[in-house]
Short mmCIF file of C-alpha atoms and ligand atoms in Angstrom, two decimals:
data_model
loop_
_atom_site.label_atom_id
_atom_site.label_comp_id
_atom_site.label_asym_id
_atom_site.label_seq_id
_atom_site.Cartn_x
_atom_site.Cartn_y
_atom_site.Cartn_z
CA UNK A 1 -29.52 -48.21 168.05
CA UNK A 2 -28.50 -49.01 165.47
CA UNK A 3 -27.33 -48.46 162.16
CA UNK A 4 -27.65 -52.32 159.00
CA UNK A 5 -27.72 -51.82 155.74
CA UNK A 6 -27.15 -54.43 152.77
CA UNK A 7 -26.25 -54.72 150.15
CA UNK A 8 -27.76 -53.63 146.23
CA UNK A 9 -31.36 -54.86 146.53
CA UNK A 10 -30.00 -58.19 144.70
CA UNK A 11 -28.20 -58.84 147.28
CA UNK A 12 -25.99 -61.15 146.36
CA UNK A 13 -22.66 -61.30 148.22
CA UNK A 14 -20.74 -59.68 145.19
CA UNK A 15 -16.80 -61.35 145.89
CA UNK A 16 -15.79 -57.15 144.21
CA UNK A 17 -15.23 -58.81 140.67
CA UNK A 18 -18.13 -59.09 139.31
CA UNK A 19 -18.32 -62.72 139.26
CA UNK A 20 -21.71 -62.77 141.76
CA UNK A 21 -22.44 -64.01 145.43
CA UNK A 22 -20.23 -67.14 146.31
CA UNK A 23 -21.58 -67.96 149.62
CA UNK A 24 -22.44 -70.97 149.73
CA UNK A 25 -18.59 -72.26 150.63
CA UNK A 26 -15.76 -69.57 149.66
CA UNK A 27 -14.13 -69.74 153.06
CA UNK A 28 -13.80 -66.33 156.05
CA UNK A 29 -11.91 -63.98 153.07
CA UNK A 30 -11.49 -61.36 156.01
CA UNK A 31 -8.45 -58.75 154.49
CA UNK A 32 -8.33 -56.85 157.23
CA UNK A 33 -8.40 -53.06 155.86
CA UNK A 34 -11.00 -54.66 152.41
CA UNK A 35 -14.30 -54.43 154.13
CA UNK A 36 -16.85 -50.89 152.95
CA UNK A 37 -18.38 -51.06 156.51
CA UNK A 38 -19.23 -48.22 158.28
CA UNK A 39 -16.77 -49.43 161.48
CA UNK A 40 -13.18 -47.14 161.97
CA UNK A 41 -11.37 -49.34 164.19
CA UNK A 42 -9.10 -52.42 162.58
CA UNK A 43 -10.53 -55.59 161.62
CA UNK A 44 -11.02 -58.34 166.44
CA UNK A 45 -12.23 -61.73 163.69
CA UNK A 46 -13.60 -62.62 160.93
CA UNK A 47 -15.38 -65.34 159.85
CA UNK A 48 -17.82 -66.54 156.95
CA UNK A 49 -20.05 -64.10 155.55
CA UNK A 50 -23.16 -65.38 155.88
CA UNK A 51 -25.39 -62.79 154.88
CA UNK A 52 -24.60 -59.97 153.29
CA UNK A 53 -24.86 -56.72 154.80
CA UNK A 54 -23.39 -54.38 157.27
CA UNK A 55 -24.23 -52.90 160.65
CA UNK A 56 -23.36 -51.32 163.16
CA UNK A 57 -24.31 -51.79 166.92
CA UNK A 58 -23.35 -52.77 170.53
CA UNK A 59 -22.58 -56.48 171.34
CA UNK A 60 -24.97 -58.67 173.18
CA UNK A 61 -23.53 -62.11 173.94
CA UNK A 62 -25.59 -64.87 174.62
CA UNK A 63 -24.68 -67.85 175.69
CA UNK A 64 -28.18 -69.81 177.49
CA UNK A 65 -32.04 -68.90 176.37
CA UNK A 66 -32.97 -67.87 179.05
CA UNK A 67 -29.72 -64.48 177.98
CA UNK A 68 -32.61 -63.29 174.71
CA UNK A 69 -33.86 -60.68 176.61
CA UNK A 70 -31.27 -58.65 177.10
CA UNK A 71 -31.22 -58.69 173.10
CA UNK A 72 -33.22 -54.84 172.00
CA UNK A 73 -33.76 -53.94 168.26
CA UNK A 74 -30.25 -52.77 166.79
CA UNK A 75 -28.34 -55.11 168.89
CA UNK A 76 -26.42 -57.44 167.11
CA UNK A 77 -26.20 -60.68 168.68
CA UNK A 78 -22.89 -63.34 170.21
CA UNK A 79 -23.14 -66.30 169.85
CA UNK A 80 -22.18 -69.38 169.50
CA UNK A 81 -24.92 -70.78 167.62
CA UNK A 82 -28.35 -70.17 167.09
CA UNK A 83 -31.38 -72.06 167.87
CA UNK A 84 -35.14 -72.16 166.17
CA UNK A 85 -35.88 -70.67 170.21
CA UNK A 86 -33.52 -67.67 168.72
CA UNK A 87 -35.79 -66.51 165.84
CA UNK A 88 -37.38 -63.62 167.22
CA UNK A 89 -34.51 -61.76 168.99
CA UNK A 90 -32.89 -61.98 165.38
CA UNK A 91 -35.99 -60.66 163.84
CA UNK A 92 -34.68 -57.89 166.46
CA UNK A 93 -31.29 -57.34 165.78
CA UNK A 94 -29.68 -55.54 163.82
CA UNK A 95 -26.86 -58.42 162.65
CA UNK A 96 -25.02 -62.01 164.37
CA UNK A 97 -21.74 -63.43 164.85
CA UNK A 98 -21.21 -66.62 165.63
CA UNK A 99 -18.47 -68.58 166.89
CA UNK A 100 -19.64 -71.62 164.62
CA UNK A 101 -21.29 -72.91 162.15
CA UNK A 102 -20.64 -72.10 157.65
CA UNK A 103 -22.78 -70.59 155.10
CA UNK A 104 -25.20 -73.83 155.20
CA UNK A 105 -25.56 -73.41 159.58
CA UNK A 106 -29.38 -72.48 161.24
CA UNK A 107 -27.60 -69.11 161.18
CA UNK A 108 -26.80 -68.83 157.93
CA UNK A 109 -30.38 -69.92 156.29
CA UNK A 110 -32.09 -68.08 158.07
CA UNK A 111 -30.47 -64.95 158.89
CA UNK A 112 -30.03 -64.72 155.37
CA UNK A 113 -33.84 -65.20 154.84
CA UNK A 114 -34.69 -61.78 157.58
CA UNK A 115 -32.52 -59.63 155.82
CA UNK A 116 -30.13 -59.35 158.90
CA UNK A 117 -26.19 -59.40 158.22
CA UNK A 118 -24.07 -61.95 159.69
CA UNK A 119 -21.23 -63.40 160.24
CA UNK A 120 -21.21 -67.15 161.57
CA UNK A 121 -17.98 -69.28 162.75
CA UNK A 122 -15.63 -66.49 164.03
CA UNK A 123 -14.39 -69.35 166.48
CA UNK A 124 -13.69 -67.53 169.37
CA UNK A 125 -16.90 -64.19 169.20
CA UNK A 126 -18.24 -65.40 172.59
CA UNK A 127 -14.31 -64.97 174.44
CA UNK A 128 -13.51 -61.77 172.44
CA UNK A 129 -16.29 -59.63 172.13
CA UNK A 130 -18.23 -58.26 175.64
CA UNK A 131 -21.56 -56.65 176.38
CA UNK A 132 -21.63 -53.34 175.43
CA UNK A 133 -18.60 -53.42 172.71
CA UNK A 134 -19.75 -51.83 169.88
CA UNK A 135 -18.77 -52.63 166.97
CA UNK A 136 -19.41 -53.20 162.76
CA UNK A 137 -19.65 -56.79 160.92
CA UNK A 138 -19.46 -56.56 156.89
CA UNK A 139 -21.83 -59.84 155.89
CA UNK A 140 -20.12 -59.90 152.65
CA UNK A 141 -16.18 -59.80 153.55
CA UNK A 142 -17.40 -61.67 157.21
CA UNK A 143 -15.06 -59.19 158.44
CA UNK A 144 -15.40 -57.27 162.27
CA UNK A 145 -14.30 -53.80 162.97
CA UNK A 146 -14.36 -52.04 166.21
CA UNK A 147 -16.22 -49.16 166.79
CA UNK A 148 -19.31 -47.96 164.47
CA UNK A 149 -21.57 -45.08 163.59
CA UNK A 150 -23.52 -45.27 166.68
CA UNK A 151 -27.42 -43.59 165.81
CA UNK A 152 -28.95 -41.77 168.23
CA UNK A 153 -33.14 -43.41 169.61
CA UNK A 154 -34.38 -41.00 166.73
CA UNK A 155 -32.51 -41.41 163.63
CA UNK A 156 -32.32 -45.25 164.47
CA UNK A 157 -36.38 -45.44 164.11
CA UNK A 158 -35.69 -44.14 160.68
CA UNK A 159 -32.24 -46.16 160.12
CA UNK A 160 -34.70 -48.75 161.10
CA UNK A 161 -37.12 -48.39 158.90
CA UNK A 162 -34.38 -47.55 155.87
CA UNK A 163 -32.88 -50.98 156.54
CA UNK A 164 -35.52 -53.05 156.89
CA UNK A 165 -36.55 -51.78 153.61
CA UNK A 166 -33.31 -51.77 152.02
CA UNK A 167 -33.47 -55.54 152.98
CA UNK A 168 -37.25 -55.79 150.78
CA UNK A 169 -36.52 -56.94 147.30
CA UNK A 170 -37.75 -53.79 145.35
CA UNK A 171 -41.11 -55.28 143.38
CA UNK A 172 -39.80 -57.31 141.20
CA UNK A 173 -39.72 -57.12 137.13
CA UNK A 174 -39.24 -60.31 136.19
CA UNK A 175 -37.29 -61.73 133.35
CA UNK A 176 -39.32 -64.86 131.46
CA UNK A 177 -37.24 -67.36 131.92
CA UNK A 178 -38.42 -71.08 130.84
CA UNK A 179 -36.02 -72.12 133.65
CA UNK A 180 -38.26 -71.86 136.62
CA UNK A 181 -36.61 -69.35 139.15
CA UNK A 182 -38.15 -70.24 142.47
CA UNK A 183 -37.53 -69.17 145.87
CA UNK A 184 -36.20 -71.13 149.62
CA UNK A 185 -38.81 -70.56 152.38
CA UNK A 186 -37.78 -71.65 156.44
CA UNK A 187 -39.89 -69.14 158.46
CA UNK A 188 -43.31 -69.50 157.50
CA UNK A 189 -43.06 -65.78 158.63
CA UNK A 190 -40.66 -64.45 155.34
CA UNK A 191 -43.34 -65.91 152.94
CA UNK A 192 -44.56 -62.83 151.59
CA UNK A 193 -41.02 -61.27 150.93
CA UNK A 194 -40.31 -63.95 149.29
CA UNK A 195 -43.95 -64.32 147.14
CA UNK A 196 -41.99 -60.76 146.48
CA UNK A 197 -40.06 -61.60 144.18
CA UNK A 198 -42.23 -63.11 141.70
CA UNK A 199 -40.35 -66.29 142.28
CA UNK A 200 -42.21 -69.22 140.16
CA UNK A 201 -42.57 -71.24 143.32
CA UNK A 202 -41.30 -72.30 146.78
CA UNK A 203 -38.28 -74.42 145.55
CA UNK A 204 -37.59 -76.28 149.21
CA UNK A 205 -40.19 -74.69 152.26
CA UNK A 206 -38.65 -77.32 155.16
CA UNK A 207 -40.44 -76.96 157.86
CA UNK A 208 -37.97 -77.60 161.11
CA UNK A 209 -38.88 -74.61 161.94
CA UNK A 210 -42.04 -73.80 162.39
CA UNK A 211 -41.77 -78.55 164.40
CA UNK A 212 -38.93 -77.13 166.40
CA UNK A 213 -40.71 -74.05 167.70
CA UNK A 214 -42.63 -76.18 169.57
CA UNK A 215 -40.38 -76.54 172.06
CA UNK A 216 -41.17 -79.80 172.08
CA UNK A 217 -39.44 -83.22 169.99
CA UNK A 218 -42.19 -84.27 167.99
CA UNK A 219 -42.43 -87.71 170.04
CA UNK A 220 -42.62 -85.49 173.46
CA UNK A 221 -45.77 -83.02 171.76
CA UNK A 222 -48.25 -86.00 170.42
CA UNK A 223 -47.91 -87.05 173.59
CA UNK A 224 -48.35 -84.12 175.90
CA UNK A 225 -51.22 -82.41 173.22
CA UNK A 226 -52.28 -85.21 171.14
CA UNK A 227 -51.34 -86.46 167.67
CA UNK A 228 -54.39 -84.04 166.13
CA UNK A 229 -52.99 -81.48 167.66
CA UNK A 230 -49.44 -81.49 166.11
CA UNK A 231 -50.81 -82.63 162.72
CA UNK A 232 -52.84 -79.02 162.91
CA UNK A 233 -49.09 -77.36 163.59
CA UNK A 234 -48.22 -78.87 160.74
CA UNK A 235 -51.36 -77.70 158.28
CA UNK A 236 -50.62 -74.46 159.60
CA UNK A 237 -47.54 -73.77 159.25
CA UNK A 238 -48.19 -74.56 155.66
CA UNK A 239 -51.07 -73.42 154.66
CA UNK A 240 -49.61 -69.54 155.51
CA UNK A 241 -46.87 -70.72 153.10
CA UNK A 242 -49.39 -72.17 150.48
CA UNK A 243 -51.73 -69.09 151.06
CA UNK A 244 -48.94 -66.32 150.04
CA UNK A 245 -48.20 -68.35 146.72
CA UNK A 246 -51.35 -69.61 145.53
CA UNK A 247 -51.65 -70.92 142.69
CA UNK A 248 -47.70 -71.16 142.25
CA UNK A 249 -46.36 -74.56 143.42
CA UNK A 250 -45.06 -74.73 147.15
CA UNK A 251 -43.32 -77.71 147.85
CA UNK A 252 -43.05 -79.42 150.97
CA UNK A 253 -39.89 -81.09 152.49
CA UNK A 254 -40.28 -83.37 155.51
CA UNK A 255 -38.93 -83.39 159.24
CA UNK A 256 -35.26 -83.57 158.60
CA UNK A 257 -33.53 -82.37 161.53
CA UNK A 258 -30.37 -84.01 163.58
CA UNK A 259 -30.16 -85.87 166.36
CA UNK A 260 -28.70 -82.29 167.96
CA UNK A 261 -30.68 -79.98 167.27
CA UNK A 262 -33.76 -82.07 168.48
CA UNK A 263 -31.88 -82.64 172.17
CA UNK A 264 -31.63 -78.74 173.28
CA UNK A 265 -36.02 -79.92 172.78
CA UNK A 266 -38.00 -81.00 176.22
CA UNK A 267 -38.07 -84.64 175.72
CA UNK A 268 -34.71 -84.20 173.80
CA UNK A 269 -32.74 -86.29 176.56
CA UNK A 270 -34.85 -89.52 174.56
CA UNK A 271 -32.66 -88.71 172.01
CA UNK A 272 -29.90 -91.30 170.99
CA UNK A 273 -26.77 -89.87 171.47
CA UNK A 274 -24.67 -90.05 168.72
CA UNK A 275 -20.74 -89.15 167.42
CA UNK A 276 -21.67 -88.11 164.45
CA UNK A 277 -25.88 -86.44 164.12
CA UNK A 278 -24.91 -85.68 160.76
CA UNK A 279 -24.53 -89.33 159.21
CA UNK A 280 -26.81 -91.10 162.04
CA UNK A 281 -30.85 -90.41 162.49
CA UNK A 282 -32.10 -87.87 160.21
CA UNK A 283 -34.55 -87.45 157.37
CA UNK A 284 -36.54 -90.25 155.83
CA UNK A 285 -34.24 -93.32 157.98
CA UNK A 286 -35.54 -91.51 161.17
CA UNK A 287 -39.23 -91.28 159.30
CA UNK A 288 -39.36 -94.61 158.31
CA UNK A 289 -37.91 -95.75 161.46
CA UNK A 290 -41.30 -93.98 163.01
CA UNK A 291 -43.67 -94.62 161.29
CA UNK A 292 -46.13 -94.13 163.58
CA UNK A 293 -45.10 -90.47 164.08
CA UNK A 294 -44.43 -90.29 160.52
CA UNK A 295 -47.82 -90.88 159.04
CA UNK A 296 -48.87 -88.20 160.70
CA UNK A 297 -46.50 -85.18 159.10
CA UNK A 298 -48.29 -87.58 155.49
CA UNK A 299 -51.82 -86.59 157.26
CA UNK A 300 -51.08 -83.07 157.67
CA UNK A 301 -50.35 -83.16 153.61
CA UNK A 302 -53.59 -84.90 152.75
CA UNK A 303 -55.22 -82.55 155.32
CA UNK A 304 -53.99 -79.24 152.35
CA UNK A 305 -55.28 -81.65 149.72
CA UNK A 306 -58.88 -82.01 150.94
CA UNK A 307 -59.07 -78.34 151.58
CA UNK A 308 -58.25 -77.19 148.55
CA UNK A 309 -54.45 -76.33 148.14
CA UNK A 310 -53.72 -78.75 145.26
CA UNK A 311 -50.06 -76.39 144.86
CA UNK A 312 -48.16 -77.88 147.80
CA UNK A 313 -45.53 -80.64 146.97
CA UNK A 314 -44.24 -82.74 149.29
CA UNK A 315 -40.61 -83.66 149.01
CA UNK A 316 -38.67 -86.41 150.47
CA UNK A 317 -35.30 -85.14 152.83
CA UNK A 318 -31.88 -87.79 152.25
CA UNK A 319 -32.76 -90.85 151.01
CA UNK A 320 -30.34 -93.02 149.33
CA UNK A 321 -32.18 -95.37 146.86
CA UNK A 322 -35.87 -96.55 145.52
CA UNK A 323 -36.32 -98.68 148.70
CA UNK A 324 -36.54 -95.50 150.55
CA UNK A 325 -38.61 -94.16 147.88
CA UNK A 326 -41.15 -96.89 147.75
CA UNK A 327 -41.38 -97.41 151.17
CA UNK A 328 -42.78 -93.49 151.62
CA UNK A 329 -44.22 -94.08 149.86
CA UNK A 330 -46.35 -96.32 150.06
CA UNK A 331 -47.20 -95.04 153.68
CA UNK A 332 -48.27 -91.65 151.27
CA UNK A 333 -50.54 -93.92 149.60
CA UNK A 334 -52.00 -95.54 153.26
CA UNK A 335 -52.42 -92.27 154.03
CA UNK A 336 -54.29 -91.70 151.34
CA UNK A 337 -52.90 -89.59 149.38
CA UNK A 338 -53.50 -90.26 145.97
CA UNK A 339 -49.61 -90.54 144.31
CA UNK A 340 -50.73 -90.53 141.05
CA UNK A 341 -52.67 -87.47 141.51
CA UNK A 342 -50.52 -84.99 143.98
CA UNK A 343 -46.78 -84.08 143.20
CA UNK A 344 -43.72 -85.58 145.32
CA UNK A 345 -40.03 -86.42 144.45
CA UNK A 346 -36.73 -86.45 146.61
CA UNK A 347 -33.41 -84.95 147.41
CA UNK A 348 -30.35 -85.75 145.68
CA UNK A 349 -28.13 -85.42 148.87
CA UNK A 350 -26.01 -88.40 148.97
CA UNK A 351 -24.00 -89.82 145.84
CA UNK A 352 -25.49 -93.29 146.60
CA UNK A 353 -28.69 -91.53 145.86
CA UNK A 354 -26.87 -89.07 142.45
CA UNK A 355 -25.77 -92.74 141.12
CA UNK A 356 -29.14 -94.49 142.69
CA UNK A 357 -31.58 -91.85 140.13
CA UNK A 358 -32.23 -94.83 137.13
CA UNK A 359 -33.73 -96.83 140.09
CA UNK A 360 -35.81 -94.04 141.05
CA UNK A 361 -37.19 -92.18 138.54
CA UNK A 362 -39.44 -95.38 137.85
CA UNK A 363 -40.84 -95.38 141.38
CA UNK A 364 -43.10 -92.36 140.20
CA UNK A 365 -41.31 -90.00 141.64
CA UNK A 366 -42.00 -86.67 139.62
CA UNK A 367 -38.96 -84.30 140.62
CA UNK A 368 -35.70 -84.95 142.39
CA UNK A 369 -34.14 -81.76 143.79
CA UNK A 370 -30.80 -81.30 144.78
CA UNK A 371 -29.39 -80.77 148.34
CA UNK A 372 -26.06 -79.91 147.59
CA UNK A 373 -25.65 -78.82 150.84
CA UNK A 374 -25.17 -82.53 152.46
CA UNK A 375 -24.09 -83.25 149.35
CA UNK A 376 -21.10 -81.12 149.31
CA UNK A 377 -20.59 -82.51 152.89
CA UNK A 378 -20.80 -86.21 151.84
CA UNK A 379 -19.31 -86.40 148.67
CA UNK A 380 -16.02 -84.68 149.46
CA UNK A 381 -16.57 -85.73 153.54
CA UNK A 382 -16.28 -81.82 154.48
CA UNK A 383 -18.63 -80.89 157.59
CA UNK A 384 -20.94 -78.10 156.32
CA UNK A 385 -20.53 -76.96 159.52
CA UNK A 386 -16.78 -77.48 160.53
CA UNK A 387 -15.84 -74.24 160.47
CA UNK A 388 -12.13 -75.38 160.36
CA UNK A 389 -12.67 -76.87 156.50
CA UNK A 390 -15.23 -74.64 154.44
CA UNK A 391 -12.73 -73.69 152.71
CA UNK A 392 -12.22 -76.98 151.61
CA UNK A 393 -16.30 -76.78 150.78
CA UNK A 394 -16.76 -76.33 147.47
CA UNK A 395 -20.16 -76.69 145.79
CA UNK A 396 -18.58 -75.97 142.33
CA UNK A 397 -16.12 -78.95 142.67
CA UNK A 398 -15.75 -81.25 139.43
CA UNK A 399 -16.76 -83.77 141.55
CA UNK A 400 -19.95 -82.85 142.57
CA UNK A 401 -21.12 -81.92 139.54
CA UNK A 402 -20.15 -85.16 137.84
CA UNK A 403 -23.00 -86.76 140.82
CA UNK A 404 -25.72 -83.34 139.84
CA UNK A 405 -24.42 -83.90 135.98
CA UNK A 406 -25.14 -87.60 135.36
CA UNK A 407 -28.23 -87.50 138.25
CA UNK A 408 -30.14 -84.01 135.22
CA UNK A 409 -28.81 -86.91 132.79
CA UNK A 410 -30.82 -89.44 133.46
CA UNK A 411 -33.46 -87.24 134.51
CA UNK A 412 -34.44 -86.02 131.14
CA UNK A 413 -34.05 -89.60 129.36
CA UNK A 414 -37.12 -90.80 132.02
CA UNK A 415 -38.56 -87.70 132.48
CA UNK A 416 -38.23 -86.62 135.67
CA UNK A 417 -37.91 -82.62 136.92
CA UNK A 418 -34.82 -81.78 138.82
CA UNK A 419 -33.95 -78.43 140.71
CA UNK A 420 -32.10 -77.39 142.99
CA UNK A 421 -32.96 -76.20 146.62
CA UNK A 422 -29.58 -75.63 148.64
CA UNK A 423 -27.37 -72.49 149.02
CA UNK A 424 -25.55 -73.55 146.14
CA UNK A 425 -28.23 -72.48 143.78
CA UNK A 426 -28.15 -68.97 145.38
CA UNK A 427 -25.18 -68.76 142.89
CA UNK A 428 -25.07 -67.44 139.56
CA UNK A 429 -22.01 -69.72 138.63
CA UNK A 430 -23.85 -72.72 139.78
CA UNK A 431 -26.78 -71.35 138.28
CA UNK A 432 -24.87 -70.85 135.08
CA UNK A 433 -23.83 -74.18 135.40
CA UNK A 434 -27.56 -75.90 135.59
CA UNK A 435 -29.11 -74.42 133.30
CA UNK A 436 -26.30 -75.43 130.52
CA UNK A 437 -27.07 -78.72 131.78
CA UNK A 438 -30.30 -78.52 131.35
CA UNK A 439 -32.09 -78.42 135.17
CA UNK A 440 -35.67 -77.14 135.04
CA UNK A 441 -35.95 -74.94 137.81
CA UNK A 442 -33.78 -72.95 140.72
CA UNK A 443 -34.37 -72.75 144.00
CA UNK A 444 -32.92 -69.63 146.08
CA UNK A 445 -32.61 -67.39 148.47
CA UNK A 446 -35.41 -64.79 148.57
CA UNK A 447 -32.67 -61.71 148.55
CA UNK A 448 -30.75 -63.92 145.57
CA UNK A 449 -33.41 -65.20 143.35
CA UNK A 450 -33.41 -62.02 140.81
CA UNK A 451 -29.46 -62.37 139.70
CA UNK A 452 -30.53 -65.51 139.35
CA UNK A 453 -33.67 -65.25 137.56
CA UNK A 454 -31.11 -62.61 134.83
CA UNK A 455 -28.96 -65.14 134.91
CA UNK A 456 -30.73 -67.34 133.80
CA UNK A 457 -32.37 -65.36 131.26
CA UNK A 458 -28.59 -64.02 130.10
CA UNK A 459 -27.28 -68.33 130.27
CA UNK A 460 -31.46 -69.91 128.40
CA UNK A 461 -31.06 -66.85 125.61
CA UNK A 462 -27.06 -67.64 125.03
CA UNK A 463 -28.07 -71.01 124.34
CA UNK A 464 -30.65 -69.74 122.09
CA UNK A 465 -28.56 -67.85 119.93
CA UNK A 466 -25.34 -70.85 119.98
CA UNK A 467 -28.29 -73.06 118.31
CA UNK A 468 -29.11 -69.99 115.81
CA UNK A 469 -25.56 -69.23 114.45
C1 PEP B 501 -30.07 -79.31 151.23
O1 PEP B 501 -29.02 -80.16 151.93
O2 PEP B 501 -28.68 -78.57 150.05
C2 PEP B 501 -30.91 -78.84 151.74
C3 PEP B 501 -30.72 -77.77 151.16
O3 PEP B 501 -31.66 -79.59 153.39
P1 PEP B 501 -30.85 -78.89 154.13
O4 PEP B 501 -29.55 -77.14 154.47
O5 PEP B 501 -31.71 -78.10 155.14
O6 PEP B 501 -30.35 -80.09 155.05
MG1 MG B 502 -30.30 -81.45 153.50
#
């Protein structure tokens, strides 16, 4: 049994200088001896701190899915990279360590949502660590130490309870802000925790987890089951979150999984083999290429509207220009969605999208949302999952900020709402910049909502004072 403690309830990793987190792309900063974790040994590995908090427990190396059963409550999962099938084991674990990935990888996104401390991108963790080894990880500093305080089974139950409480946000006292502060959700079962933050809604509900956890590609699932069952899976997954937040808005993004993630599923053998899946057949490109499959996602939205979930909004990923948007809009209309009545919009994830925003604003979009995880990788040519270049992955790079600022300015002129739902929205420094630029809403991770709310309020008050002084 293991111990696990998270950081302050606000939970945003603080670099120690009080400046707040840079959980979105700061490089591994695991200086030996600098961790405040309980581990009593030397730092034996470093990676990227992905979910703040420290945890001690026994290593369980997981190479293959059939090894997941060996992960017990309080163990530390050590794996190349997590996948949606690992989520039940991730929930049992006290901590997560991966060889691969950056701070916007699956392991990082899901562990943050579960509140489980995680260190990603350690490169050789699965080789250097061994089953049963007691370690302590620090998910803020990105360090792994030998040893740690292992509790007894009885203490463990209590510790485990405390650990769960420690990562659950306190009852929120929500500061009133003109800029809305929303929350991101990737696992529907995190909806309750997300709603308890007092966020103004969900700024991004990813449906990849719902669909990938069916274990089959959408095409195979439909072939083996039926179109109706596929639609129902999406309806049910979204409904839980829409219900939890009602009447607060829930912005649901259509499917955006790269082919390498589909390949691991049943039916994945039919996926194209791509040299670089991040630049390949994903997001709206795939959806527009397979309207026969995509329309089932849209039918799920129509069904949700029909039964009264008028808080559901639709968002399209990875659009490049207005023609992508017009085609998606036409498909919504074809399945019977009234695009004037419903709230819908697109993600700004490529420089092309940012530079085409004026024309996109004329298509009828209600909002755009910055997907900075991708916008940064496509602007700086830094693979977001490549730990070797993670130290150059900088959401605050002037080129990225220029694209964002330009987009906000154009959208304000055209009365289109602007938002951010990439990881960078959880960084108070980015929040400050965006409020100054006039963004409409910011969507943050569950553990960062409170800090972002306070930062937004502070900046808004400063802007008001400046205007009257
Ligand atoms: C993004 O790119 O910032 C985003 C939110 O989408 P994802 O991380 O799912 O690619
Ligand atoms: Mg993206």
